[in-house]
Amino acid sequence: MAEISDVYFVDGVRTPFGRAGEKGMYWNTRADDLAVKATIGLMERNDAVPADRIDDVAIAATSQTGDQGLTLGRSVAILAGLPNTVPGLAVDRMCAGAMTSVTTMGASIGFGMYDFAIAGGVEHMGHHPIGSNADPNPRFVAEKMVDPAALDMGVTAERIFDRFPHLTKVRSDRFGMLSQHKVQAAYDAGKLQPDLVPVAIKGADGAWGLATEDEGRRPQTTMEDLAGLKTPFRPHGRVTAGTSSPLTDGATMSLLAGSGAVKEFGLSPKMKMVSFAFAGVQPEIMGIGPIPSTEKALKKAGLTIADIGLFELNEAFAIQVISLLDHFGIADDDPRVNQWGGAIAVGHPLAATGVRLMIQLAAQFAERPDVRYGLTAMCVGLGQGGSVIWENPFYDGKKRK
């Protein structure tokens, strides 16, 4: 009979993230090939785990069509050379796709059904712009279930400003600027590169190259630069390109395992899953979604926000992150929050981002044995939030000087 098991994040990798569109480095690269590259890189880095012991592969995408269709978990597993005995599935929870891949596979491991699973996500927003090929049911508007503007993520961000006037544009601009600076500092210190899987890319001229870093970073950003940007979602608004995550292509992948498998193969996991939760809010103000999901996850874990020593929060919009920090009484520039920057600088390939948050938290755990718990959280289109609380296996109980 299967036994309840702890769930471990053994490892995670990602492709460099590229700017979406014809000028982006992945314009001539298939979405599923990005996921394949990440999967191969993950398995090569964890060669102690036999490929035939993987019990399932869950890969998320928001637009499941074209080169992001055909049951990604199964098709990518085959393309990546995993044995035909390894099954797979596709997941969609918009921006929290990869996060949901992890929690779904984690739940299967925790219940004792799986020993190992691969969980991740991919989004090629150049090939599949957000909302493309979608056909929202007319009842949403006709029966006034959802304001039509709820389908425009930038408008929902503007509404956070409306609801919380003390969350100013200046605060948002500063957060966006610091994200750019922190990502560059992390690159300069070699923090992000170890978990990036290089990808061969073909340019418009037919020449081949290699993608090794996130494209589109703007480390020289200043407050003056941001103050002068247009507000595309509303005349005289407060959300700009400088405080929003850019359209992005990329893939992420993680390896999860249960207690027995970790012991059997002598693995050294990077994190242990403590709890997770998803929650719904009004679609018109979807950015506050991580607030109730985090409250639920904390309650399930028997913890408070004060127990969280590191935060990896997806920067869909600066104002969205600030709203969560403000709710929990955390300063915008608290050093525990996104210490290596976030999506405003590196990008947000929708369904892939959840695992990027986990990769960065895991790397920080390794450097911070004084921190016991960390949080990965994100807002989700149509009014949702997702949160996962993790425990640091390197925790030594000693306070950092």
PDB file of C-alpha atoms in Angstrom, residues 112-372:
ATOM      1  CA  GLY A 112       2.572   7.972  -2.645  1.00  0.00           C
ATOM      2  CA  MET A 113       1.521   7.378  -6.230  1.00  0.00           C
ATOM      3  CA  TYR A 114       4.713   8.721  -7.854  1.00  0.00           C
ATOM      4  CA  ASP A 115       8.415   8.529  -6.975  1.00  0.00           C
ATOM      5  CA  PHE A 116       9.694  11.041  -9.545  1.00  0.00           C
ATOM      6  CA  ALA A 117       8.036  13.620 -11.775  1.00  0.00           C
ATOM      7  CA  ILE A 118       9.098  16.343 -14.155  1.00  0.00           C
ATOM      8  CA  ALA A 119       7.072  19.557 -13.950  1.00  0.00           C
ATOM      9  CA  GLY A 120       7.460  22.783 -15.869  1.00  0.00           C
ATOM     10  CA  GLY A 121       6.061  25.121 -18.458  1.00  0.00           C
ATOM     11  CA  VAL A 122       6.713  26.878 -21.740  1.00  0.00           C
ATOM     12  CA  GLU A 123       5.358  29.955 -23.436  1.00  0.00           C
ATOM     13  CA  HIS A 124       6.305  31.312 -26.836  1.00  0.00           C
ATOM     14  CA  MET A 125       4.485  34.631 -26.735  1.00  0.00           C
ATOM     15  CA  GLY A 126       5.972  35.573 -30.083  1.00  0.00           C
ATOM     16  CA  HIS A 127       4.231  32.672 -31.796  1.00  0.00           C
ATOM     17  CA  HIS A 128       1.192  32.735 -29.496  1.00  0.00           C
ATOM     18  CA  PRO A 129       0.322  36.232 -28.239  1.00  0.00           C
ATOM     19  CA  ILE A 130      -1.727  36.269 -25.056  1.00  0.00           C
ATOM     20  CA  GLY A 131      -5.358  35.557 -25.842  1.00  0.00           C
ATOM     21  CA  SER A 132      -4.696  34.492 -29.415  1.00  0.00           C
ATOM     22  CA  ASN A 133      -7.198  31.941 -30.733  1.00  0.00           C
ATOM     23  CA  ALA A 134      -9.261  32.384 -27.568  1.00  0.00           C
ATOM     24  CA  ASP A 135     -13.021  32.792 -27.901  1.00  0.00           C
ATOM     25  CA  PRO A 136     -14.400  34.037 -24.572  1.00  0.00           C
ATOM     26  CA  ASN A 137     -17.986  33.002 -23.984  1.00  0.00           C
ATOM     27  CA  PRO A 138     -20.293  35.955 -24.707  1.00  0.00           C
ATOM     28  CA  ARG A 139     -22.142  35.269 -21.452  1.00  0.00           C
ATOM     29  CA  PHE A 140     -19.192  36.785 -19.565  1.00  0.00           C
ATOM     30  CA  VAL A 141     -20.217  40.212 -20.836  1.00  0.00           C
ATOM     31  CA  ALA A 142     -23.895  39.712 -21.658  1.00  0.00           C
ATOM     32  CA  GLU A 143     -24.695  38.520 -18.146  1.00  0.00           C
ATOM     33  CA  LYS A 144     -22.212  40.954 -16.577  1.00  0.00           C
ATOM     34  CA  MET A 145     -20.177  38.161 -15.003  1.00  0.00           C
ATOM     35  CA  VAL A 146     -16.914  39.850 -15.933  1.00  0.00           C
ATOM     36  CA  ASP A 147     -16.066  43.347 -17.057  1.00  0.00           C
ATOM     37  CA  PRO A 148     -14.615  43.147 -20.610  1.00  0.00           C
ATOM     38  CA  ALA A 149     -11.559  45.048 -19.371  1.00  0.00           C
ATOM     39  CA  ALA A 150     -10.750  42.104 -17.078  1.00  0.00           C
ATOM     40  CA  LEU A 151      -9.242  40.402 -20.119  1.00  0.00           C
ATOM     41  CA  ASP A 152      -6.676  43.202 -20.384  1.00  0.00           C
ATOM     42  CA  MET A 153      -4.074  42.540 -17.710  1.00  0.00           C
ATOM     43  CA  GLY A 154      -2.729  46.098 -17.856  1.00  0.00           C
ATOM     44  CA  VAL A 155      -6.163  47.521 -17.073  1.00  0.00           C
ATOM     45  CA  THR A 156      -6.491  45.217 -14.068  1.00  0.00           C
ATOM     46  CA  ALA A 157      -3.167  46.568 -12.821  1.00  0.00           C
ATOM     47  CA  GLU A 158      -4.410  50.146 -13.176  1.00  0.00           C
ATOM     48  CA  ARG A 159      -7.354  49.191 -10.989  1.00  0.00           C
ATOM     49  CA  ILE A 160      -5.049  48.258  -8.128  1.00  0.00           C
ATOM     50  CA  PHE A 161      -3.884  51.863  -8.133  1.00  0.00           C
ATOM     51  CA  ASP A 162      -7.544  52.931  -8.083  1.00  0.00           C
ATOM     52  CA  ARG A 163      -8.363  50.740  -5.115  1.00  0.00           C
ATOM     53  CA  PHE A 164      -5.258  51.604  -3.073  1.00  0.00           C
ATOM     54  CA  PRO A 165      -4.396  55.286  -3.646  1.00  0.00           C
ATOM     55  CA  HIS A 166      -1.458  55.141  -1.226  1.00  0.00           C
ATOM     56  CA  LEU A 167       0.292  52.749  -3.626  1.00  0.00           C
ATOM     57  CA  THR A 168       1.719  55.468  -5.831  1.00  0.00           C
ATOM     58  CA  LYS A 169       3.249  55.473  -9.287  1.00  0.00           C
ATOM     59  CA  VAL A 170       6.539  56.635  -7.800  1.00  0.00           C
ATOM     60  CA  ARG A 171       6.662  53.518  -5.614  1.00  0.00           C
ATOM     61  CA  SER A 172       5.844  51.391  -8.630  1.00  0.00           C
ATOM     62  CA  ASP A 173       8.531  53.060 -10.742  1.00  0.00           C
ATOM     63  CA  ARG A 174      11.130  52.584  -8.040  1.00  0.00           C
ATOM     64  CA  PHE A 175      10.256  48.899  -7.725  1.00  0.00           C
ATOM     65  CA  GLY A 176      10.588  48.468 -11.500  1.00  0.00           C
ATOM     66  CA  MET A 177      13.930  50.240 -11.574  1.00  0.00           C
ATOM     67  CA  LEU A 178      15.294  48.153  -8.699  1.00  0.00           C
ATOM     68  CA  SER A 179      14.233  44.935 -10.420  1.00  0.00           C
ATOM     69  CA  GLN A 180      16.432  45.857 -13.381  1.00  0.00           C
ATOM     70  CA  HIS A 181      19.352  46.749 -11.127  1.00  0.00           C
ATOM     71  CA  LYS A 182      19.030  43.600  -9.009  1.00  0.00           C
ATOM     72  CA  VAL A 183      18.914  41.269 -12.019  1.00  0.00           C
ATOM     73  CA  GLN A 184      22.072  42.813 -13.445  1.00  0.00           C
ATOM     74  CA  ALA A 185      23.809  42.582 -10.076  1.00  0.00           C
ATOM     75  CA  ALA A 186      22.822  38.908  -9.917  1.00  0.00           C
ATOM     76  CA  TYR A 187      24.247  38.356 -13.402  1.00  0.00           C
ATOM     77  CA  ASP A 188      27.452  40.166 -12.471  1.00  0.00           C
ATOM     78  CA  ALA A 189      27.775  37.924  -9.412  1.00  0.00           C
ATOM     79  CA  GLY A 190      27.089  34.749 -11.429  1.00  0.00           C
ATOM     80  CA  LYS A 191      23.918  33.900  -9.512  1.00  0.00           C
ATOM     81  CA  LEU A 192      21.558  33.143 -12.407  1.00  0.00           C
ATOM     82  CA  GLN A 193      23.787  31.561 -15.034  1.00  0.00           C
ATOM     83  CA  PRO A 194      24.270  28.132 -13.364  1.00  0.00           C
ATOM     84  CA  ASP A 195      20.612  27.230 -13.913  1.00  0.00           C
ATOM     85  CA  LEU A 196      20.359  28.391 -17.529  1.00  0.00           C
ATOM     86  CA  VAL A 197      20.410  25.805 -20.328  1.00  0.00           C
ATOM     87  CA  PRO A 198      21.946  27.303 -23.502  1.00  0.00           C
ATOM     88  CA  VAL A 199      19.781  27.078 -26.618  1.00  0.00           C
ATOM     89  CA  ALA A 200      20.959  27.015 -30.231  1.00  0.00           C
ATOM     90  CA  ILE A 201      19.149  29.744 -32.164  1.00  0.00           C
ATOM     91  CA  LYS A 202      18.842  30.627 -35.835  1.00  0.00           C
ATOM     92  CA  GLY A 203      18.889  34.289 -36.825  1.00  0.00           C
ATOM     93  CA  ALA A 204      16.951  36.009 -39.588  1.00  0.00           C
ATOM     94  CA  ASP A 205      20.034  35.759 -41.796  1.00  0.00           C
ATOM     95  CA  GLY A 206      20.155  31.994 -41.336  1.00  0.00           C
ATOM     96  CA  ALA A 207      23.247  32.095 -39.128  1.00  0.00           C
ATOM     97  CA  TRP A 208      23.279  29.976 -35.981  1.00  0.00           C
ATOM     98  CA  GLY A 209      24.058  31.332 -32.552  1.00  0.00           C
ATOM     99  CA  LEU A 210      23.659  30.413 -28.895  1.00  0.00           C
ATOM    100  CA  ALA A 211      21.255  31.933 -26.375  1.00  0.00           C
ATOM    101  CA  THR A 212      23.025  32.046 -23.017  1.00  0.00           C
ATOM    102  CA  GLU A 213      21.455  35.008 -21.181  1.00  0.00           C
ATOM    103  CA  ASP A 214      18.060  36.611 -20.732  1.00  0.00           C
ATOM    104  CA  GLU A 215      17.347  39.039 -23.538  1.00  0.00           C
ATOM    105  CA  GLY A 216      15.931  42.506 -23.121  1.00  0.00           C
ATOM    106  CA  ARG A 217      17.320  43.492 -19.727  1.00  0.00           C
ATOM    107  CA  ARG A 218      17.678  47.233 -19.113  1.00  0.00           C
ATOM    108  CA  PRO A 219      20.180  47.638 -16.265  1.00  0.00           C
ATOM    109  CA  GLN A 220      20.737  51.351 -16.892  1.00  0.00           C
ATOM    110  CA  THR A 221      17.108  52.197 -16.090  1.00  0.00           C
ATOM    111  CA  THR A 222      16.610  55.345 -13.998  1.00  0.00           C
ATOM    112  CA  MET A 223      13.624  56.924 -12.282  1.00  0.00           C
ATOM    113  CA  GLU A 224      13.765  59.704 -14.853  1.00  0.00           C
ATOM    114  CA  ASP A 225      13.495  57.155 -17.665  1.00  0.00           C
ATOM    115  CA  LEU A 226      10.437  55.571 -16.097  1.00  0.00           C
ATOM    116  CA  ALA A 227       8.715  58.849 -15.299  1.00  0.00           C
ATOM    117  CA  GLY A 228       8.630  59.753 -18.991  1.00  0.00           C
ATOM    118  CA  LEU A 229       7.120  56.509 -20.321  1.00  0.00           C
ATOM    119  CA  LYS A 230       3.660  56.343 -21.854  1.00  0.00           C
ATOM    120  CA  THR A 231       0.759  54.702 -20.002  1.00  0.00           C
ATOM    121  CA  PRO A 232      -0.667  52.398 -22.703  1.00  0.00           C
ATOM    122  CA  PHE A 233      -3.545  50.965 -20.704  1.00  0.00           C
ATOM    123  CA  ARG A 234      -5.190  54.259 -19.717  1.00  0.00           C
ATOM    124  CA  PRO A 235      -4.717  57.939 -20.579  1.00  0.00           C
ATOM    125  CA  HIS A 236      -2.784  59.548 -17.726  1.00  0.00           C
ATOM    126  CA  GLY A 237      -2.516  56.129 -16.087  1.00  0.00           C
ATOM    127  CA  ARG A 238       0.197  54.770 -13.845  1.00  0.00           C
ATOM    128  CA  VAL A 239       1.193  51.434 -15.423  1.00  0.00           C
ATOM    129  CA  THR A 240       4.011  51.635 -17.988  1.00  0.00           C
ATOM    130  CA  ALA A 241       6.271  49.266 -19.883  1.00  0.00           C
ATOM    131  CA  GLY A 242       8.913  49.972 -17.257  1.00  0.00           C
ATOM    132  CA  THR A 243       6.756  48.601 -14.457  1.00  0.00           C
ATOM    133  CA  SER A 244       5.310  45.652 -16.388  1.00  0.00           C
ATOM    134  CA  SER A 245       6.755  42.291 -17.345  1.00  0.00           C
ATOM    135  CA  PRO A 246       7.597  42.255 -21.074  1.00  0.00           C
ATOM    136  CA  LEU A 247       6.228  39.741 -23.573  1.00  0.00           C
ATOM    137  CA  THR A 248       8.611  36.811 -23.387  1.00  0.00           C
ATOM    138  CA  ASP A 249       9.517  33.376 -24.787  1.00  0.00           C
ATOM    139  CA  GLY A 250      11.051  30.636 -22.644  1.00  0.00           C
ATOM    140  CA  ALA A 251      10.747  27.300 -20.853  1.00  0.00           C
ATOM    141  CA  THR A 252      11.357  25.983 -17.344  1.00  0.00           C
ATOM    142  CA  MET A 253      11.587  22.454 -15.976  1.00  0.00           C
ATOM    143  CA  SER A 254      11.922  20.897 -12.520  1.00  0.00           C
ATOM    144  CA  LEU A 255      12.564  17.457 -11.053  1.00  0.00           C
ATOM    145  CA  LEU A 256      10.429  16.446  -8.077  1.00  0.00           C
ATOM    146  CA  ALA A 257      10.829  13.371  -5.891  1.00  0.00           C
ATOM    147  CA  GLY A 258       9.394  11.647  -2.849  1.00  0.00           C
ATOM    148  CA  SER A 259      11.220  10.656   0.335  1.00  0.00           C
ATOM    149  CA  GLY A 260      11.797   7.065  -0.713  1.00  0.00           C
ATOM    150  CA  ALA A 261      13.260   8.011  -4.088  1.00  0.00           C
ATOM    151  CA  VAL A 262      15.525  10.623  -2.508  1.00  0.00           C
ATOM    152  CA  LYS A 263      16.874   7.998  -0.113  1.00  0.00           C
ATOM    153  CA  GLU A 264      17.139   5.275  -2.771  1.00  0.00           C
ATOM    154  CA  PHE A 265      19.321   7.381  -5.054  1.00  0.00           C
ATOM    155  CA  GLY A 266      21.154   9.402  -2.424  1.00  0.00           C
ATOM    156  CA  LEU A 267      19.859  12.694  -3.757  1.00  0.00           C
ATOM    157  CA  SER A 268      20.352  16.117  -2.170  1.00  0.00           C
ATOM    158  CA  PRO A 269      17.112  18.035  -2.732  1.00  0.00           C
ATOM    159  CA  LYS A 270      17.144  21.819  -2.854  1.00  0.00           C
ATOM    160  CA  MET A 271      13.748  22.403  -1.229  1.00  0.00           C
ATOM    161  CA  LYS A 272      10.895  20.585   0.519  1.00  0.00           C
ATOM    162  CA  MET A 273       7.298  21.493  -0.262  1.00  0.00           C
ATOM    163  CA  VAL A 274       5.426  22.611   2.861  1.00  0.00           C
ATOM    164  CA  SER A 275       2.048  23.754   1.520  1.00  0.00           C
ATOM    165  CA  PHE A 276       0.385  25.337  -1.481  1.00  0.00           C
ATOM    166  CA  ALA A 277      -2.860  27.105  -2.267  1.00  0.00           C
ATOM    167  CA  PHE A 278      -4.731  28.757  -5.099  1.00  0.00           C
ATOM    168  CA  ALA A 279      -7.458  31.344  -4.645  1.00  0.00           C
ATOM    169  CA  GLY A 280      -9.869  33.350  -6.752  1.00  0.00           C
ATOM    170  CA  VAL A 281     -10.581  37.090  -6.722  1.00  0.00           C
ATOM    171  CA  GLN A 282     -12.535  39.470  -8.940  1.00  0.00           C
ATOM    172  CA  PRO A 283     -11.150  39.117 -12.485  1.00  0.00           C
ATOM    173  CA  GLU A 284     -11.207  42.909 -12.815  1.00  0.00           C
ATOM    174  CA  ILE A 285      -8.461  43.220 -10.199  1.00  0.00           C
ATOM    175  CA  MET A 286      -6.644  39.940 -10.674  1.00  0.00           C
ATOM    176  CA  GLY A 287      -3.315  41.275  -9.357  1.00  0.00           C
ATOM    177  CA  ILE A 288      -4.343  40.915  -5.727  1.00  0.00           C
ATOM    178  CA  GLY A 289      -4.853  37.164  -6.181  1.00  0.00           C
ATOM    179  CA  PRO A 290      -1.628  36.131  -4.379  1.00  0.00           C
ATOM    180  CA  ILE A 291      -2.862  37.774  -1.166  1.00  0.00           C
ATOM    181  CA  PRO A 292      -5.629  35.248  -0.390  1.00  0.00           C
ATOM    182  CA  SER A 293      -3.653  32.329  -1.850  1.00  0.00           C
ATOM    183  CA  THR A 294      -0.718  33.181   0.428  1.00  0.00           C
ATOM    184  CA  GLU A 295      -3.024  33.496   3.438  1.00  0.00           C
ATOM    185  CA  LYS A 296      -4.447  30.043   2.644  1.00  0.00           C
ATOM    186  CA  ALA A 297      -1.009  28.486   2.179  1.00  0.00           C
ATOM    187  CA  LEU A 298       0.238  29.985   5.449  1.00  0.00           C
ATOM    188  CA  LYS A 299      -2.796  28.675   7.312  1.00  0.00           C
ATOM    189  CA  LYS A 300      -2.362  25.198   5.867  1.00  0.00           C
ATOM    190  CA  ALA A 301       1.289  25.235   6.934  1.00  0.00           C
ATOM    191  CA  GLY A 302       0.567  26.574  10.412  1.00  0.00           C
ATOM    192  CA  LEU A 303       2.839  29.543   9.721  1.00  0.00           C
ATOM    193  CA  THR A 304       2.587  33.321   9.644  1.00  0.00           C
ATOM    194  CA  ILE A 305       4.089  35.781   7.192  1.00  0.00           C
ATOM    195  CA  ALA A 306       6.784  36.494   9.777  1.00  0.00           C
ATOM    196  CA  ASP A 307       8.077  32.935   9.305  1.00  0.00           C
ATOM    197  CA  ILE A 308       8.890  33.561   5.632  1.00  0.00           C
ATOM    198  CA  GLY A 309      12.546  34.470   5.240  1.00  0.00           C
ATOM    199  CA  LEU A 310      12.724  34.765   1.436  1.00  0.00           C
ATOM    200  CA  PHE A 311      10.117  35.790  -1.126  1.00  0.00           C
ATOM    201  CA  GLU A 312      10.094  35.098  -4.867  1.00  0.00           C
ATOM    202  CA  LEU A 313       7.089  37.015  -6.178  1.00  0.00           C
ATOM    203  CA  ASN A 314       6.286  37.199  -9.854  1.00  0.00           C
ATOM    204  CA  GLU A 315       6.499  40.749 -11.128  1.00  0.00           C
ATOM    205  CA  ALA A 316       3.655  40.674 -13.625  1.00  0.00           C
ATOM    206  CA  PHE A 317       3.357  44.351 -12.697  1.00  0.00           C
ATOM    207  CA  ALA A 318       5.223  46.258 -10.021  1.00  0.00           C
ATOM    208  CA  ILE A 319       1.965  47.492  -8.481  1.00  0.00           C
ATOM    209  CA  GLN A 320       0.737  43.929  -8.140  1.00  0.00           C
ATOM    210  CA  VAL A 321       3.748  42.921  -6.040  1.00  0.00           C
ATOM    211  CA  ILE A 322       3.572  46.106  -3.991  1.00  0.00           C
ATOM    212  CA  SER A 323      -0.078  45.429  -3.159  1.00  0.00           C
ATOM    213  CA  LEU A 324       0.873  42.084  -1.609  1.00  0.00           C
ATOM    214  CA  LEU A 325       3.806  43.549   0.302  1.00  0.00           C
ATOM    215  CA  ASP A 326       1.636  46.383   1.594  1.00  0.00           C
ATOM    216  CA  HIS A 327      -1.053  43.944   2.726  1.00  0.00           C
ATOM    217  CA  PHE A 328       1.431  41.981   4.807  1.00  0.00           C
ATOM    218  CA  GLY A 329       3.281  45.036   6.124  1.00  0.00           C
ATOM    219  CA  ILE A 330       6.481  44.422   4.167  1.00  0.00           C
ATOM    220  CA  ALA A 331       8.520  47.310   2.762  1.00  0.00           C
ATOM    221  CA  ASP A 332       8.777  47.669  -1.029  1.00  0.00           C
ATOM    222  CA  ASP A 333      12.571  47.348  -0.804  1.00  0.00           C
ATOM    223  CA  ASP A 334      12.717  44.611   1.844  1.00  0.00           C
ATOM    224  CA  PRO A 335      15.914  42.609   1.137  1.00  0.00           C
ATOM    225  CA  ARG A 336      14.008  39.331   1.561  1.00  0.00           C
ATOM    226  CA  VAL A 337      11.944  40.084  -1.557  1.00  0.00           C
ATOM    227  CA  ASN A 338      13.132  39.208  -5.071  1.00  0.00           C
ATOM    228  CA  GLN A 339      16.727  39.790  -4.105  1.00  0.00           C
ATOM    229  CA  TRP A 340      17.911  38.839  -7.602  1.00  0.00           C
ATOM    230  CA  GLY A 341      15.232  40.837  -9.375  1.00  0.00           C
ATOM    231  CA  GLY A 342      12.313  39.460 -11.296  1.00  0.00           C
ATOM    232  CA  ALA A 343      10.039  39.377 -14.297  1.00  0.00           C
ATOM    233  CA  ILE A 344      10.097  43.114 -15.001  1.00  0.00           C
ATOM    234  CA  ALA A 345      13.726  42.607 -16.023  1.00  0.00           C
ATOM    235  CA  VAL A 346      14.019  38.973 -17.186  1.00  0.00           C
ATOM    236  CA  GLY A 347      10.523  38.580 -18.586  1.00  0.00           C
ATOM    237  CA  HIS A 348       7.427  36.519 -17.880  1.00  0.00           C
ATOM    238  CA  PRO A 349       6.778  33.701 -20.360  1.00  0.00           C
ATOM    239  CA  LEU A 350       3.369  33.113 -18.758  1.00  0.00           C
ATOM    240  CA  ALA A 351       3.034  29.382 -18.007  1.00  0.00           C
ATOM    241  CA  ALA A 352       6.797  28.936 -17.507  1.00  0.00           C
ATOM    242  CA  THR A 353       7.379  31.510 -14.770  1.00  0.00           C
ATOM    243  CA  GLY A 354       6.287  29.536 -11.697  1.00  0.00           C
ATOM    244  CA  VAL A 355       9.306  27.249 -11.872  1.00  0.00           C
ATOM    245  CA  ARG A 356      11.658  30.194 -12.463  1.00  0.00           C
ATOM    246  CA  LEU A 357      10.566  31.521  -9.086  1.00  0.00           C
ATOM    247  CA  MET A 358      11.348  28.139  -7.530  1.00  0.00           C
ATOM    248  CA  ILE A 359      14.759  27.908  -9.207  1.00  0.00           C
ATOM    249  CA  GLN A 360      15.772  31.278  -7.805  1.00  0.00           C
ATOM    250  CA  LEU A 361      14.432  30.509  -4.330  1.00  0.00           C
ATOM    251  CA  ALA A 362      16.287  27.191  -4.286  1.00  0.00           C
ATOM    252  CA  ALA A 363      19.562  28.887  -5.193  1.00  0.00           C
ATOM    253  CA  GLN A 364      19.049  31.444  -2.436  1.00  0.00           C
ATOM    254  CA  PHE A 365      18.254  28.723   0.117  1.00  0.00           C
ATOM    255  CA  ALA A 366      21.657  27.169  -0.580  1.00  0.00           C
ATOM    256  CA  GLU A 367      23.299  30.471   0.362  1.00  0.00           C
ATOM    257  CA  ARG A 368      21.092  31.132   3.375  1.00  0.00           C
ATOM    258  CA  PRO A 369      21.093  28.265   5.893  1.00  0.00           C
ATOM    259  CA  ASP A 370      19.707  30.764   8.421  1.00  0.00           C
ATOM    260  CA  VAL A 371      16.423  30.915   6.456  1.00  0.00           C
ATOM    261  CA  ARG A 372      13.967  28.098   7.038  1.00  0.00           C
TER     262      ARG A 372
END
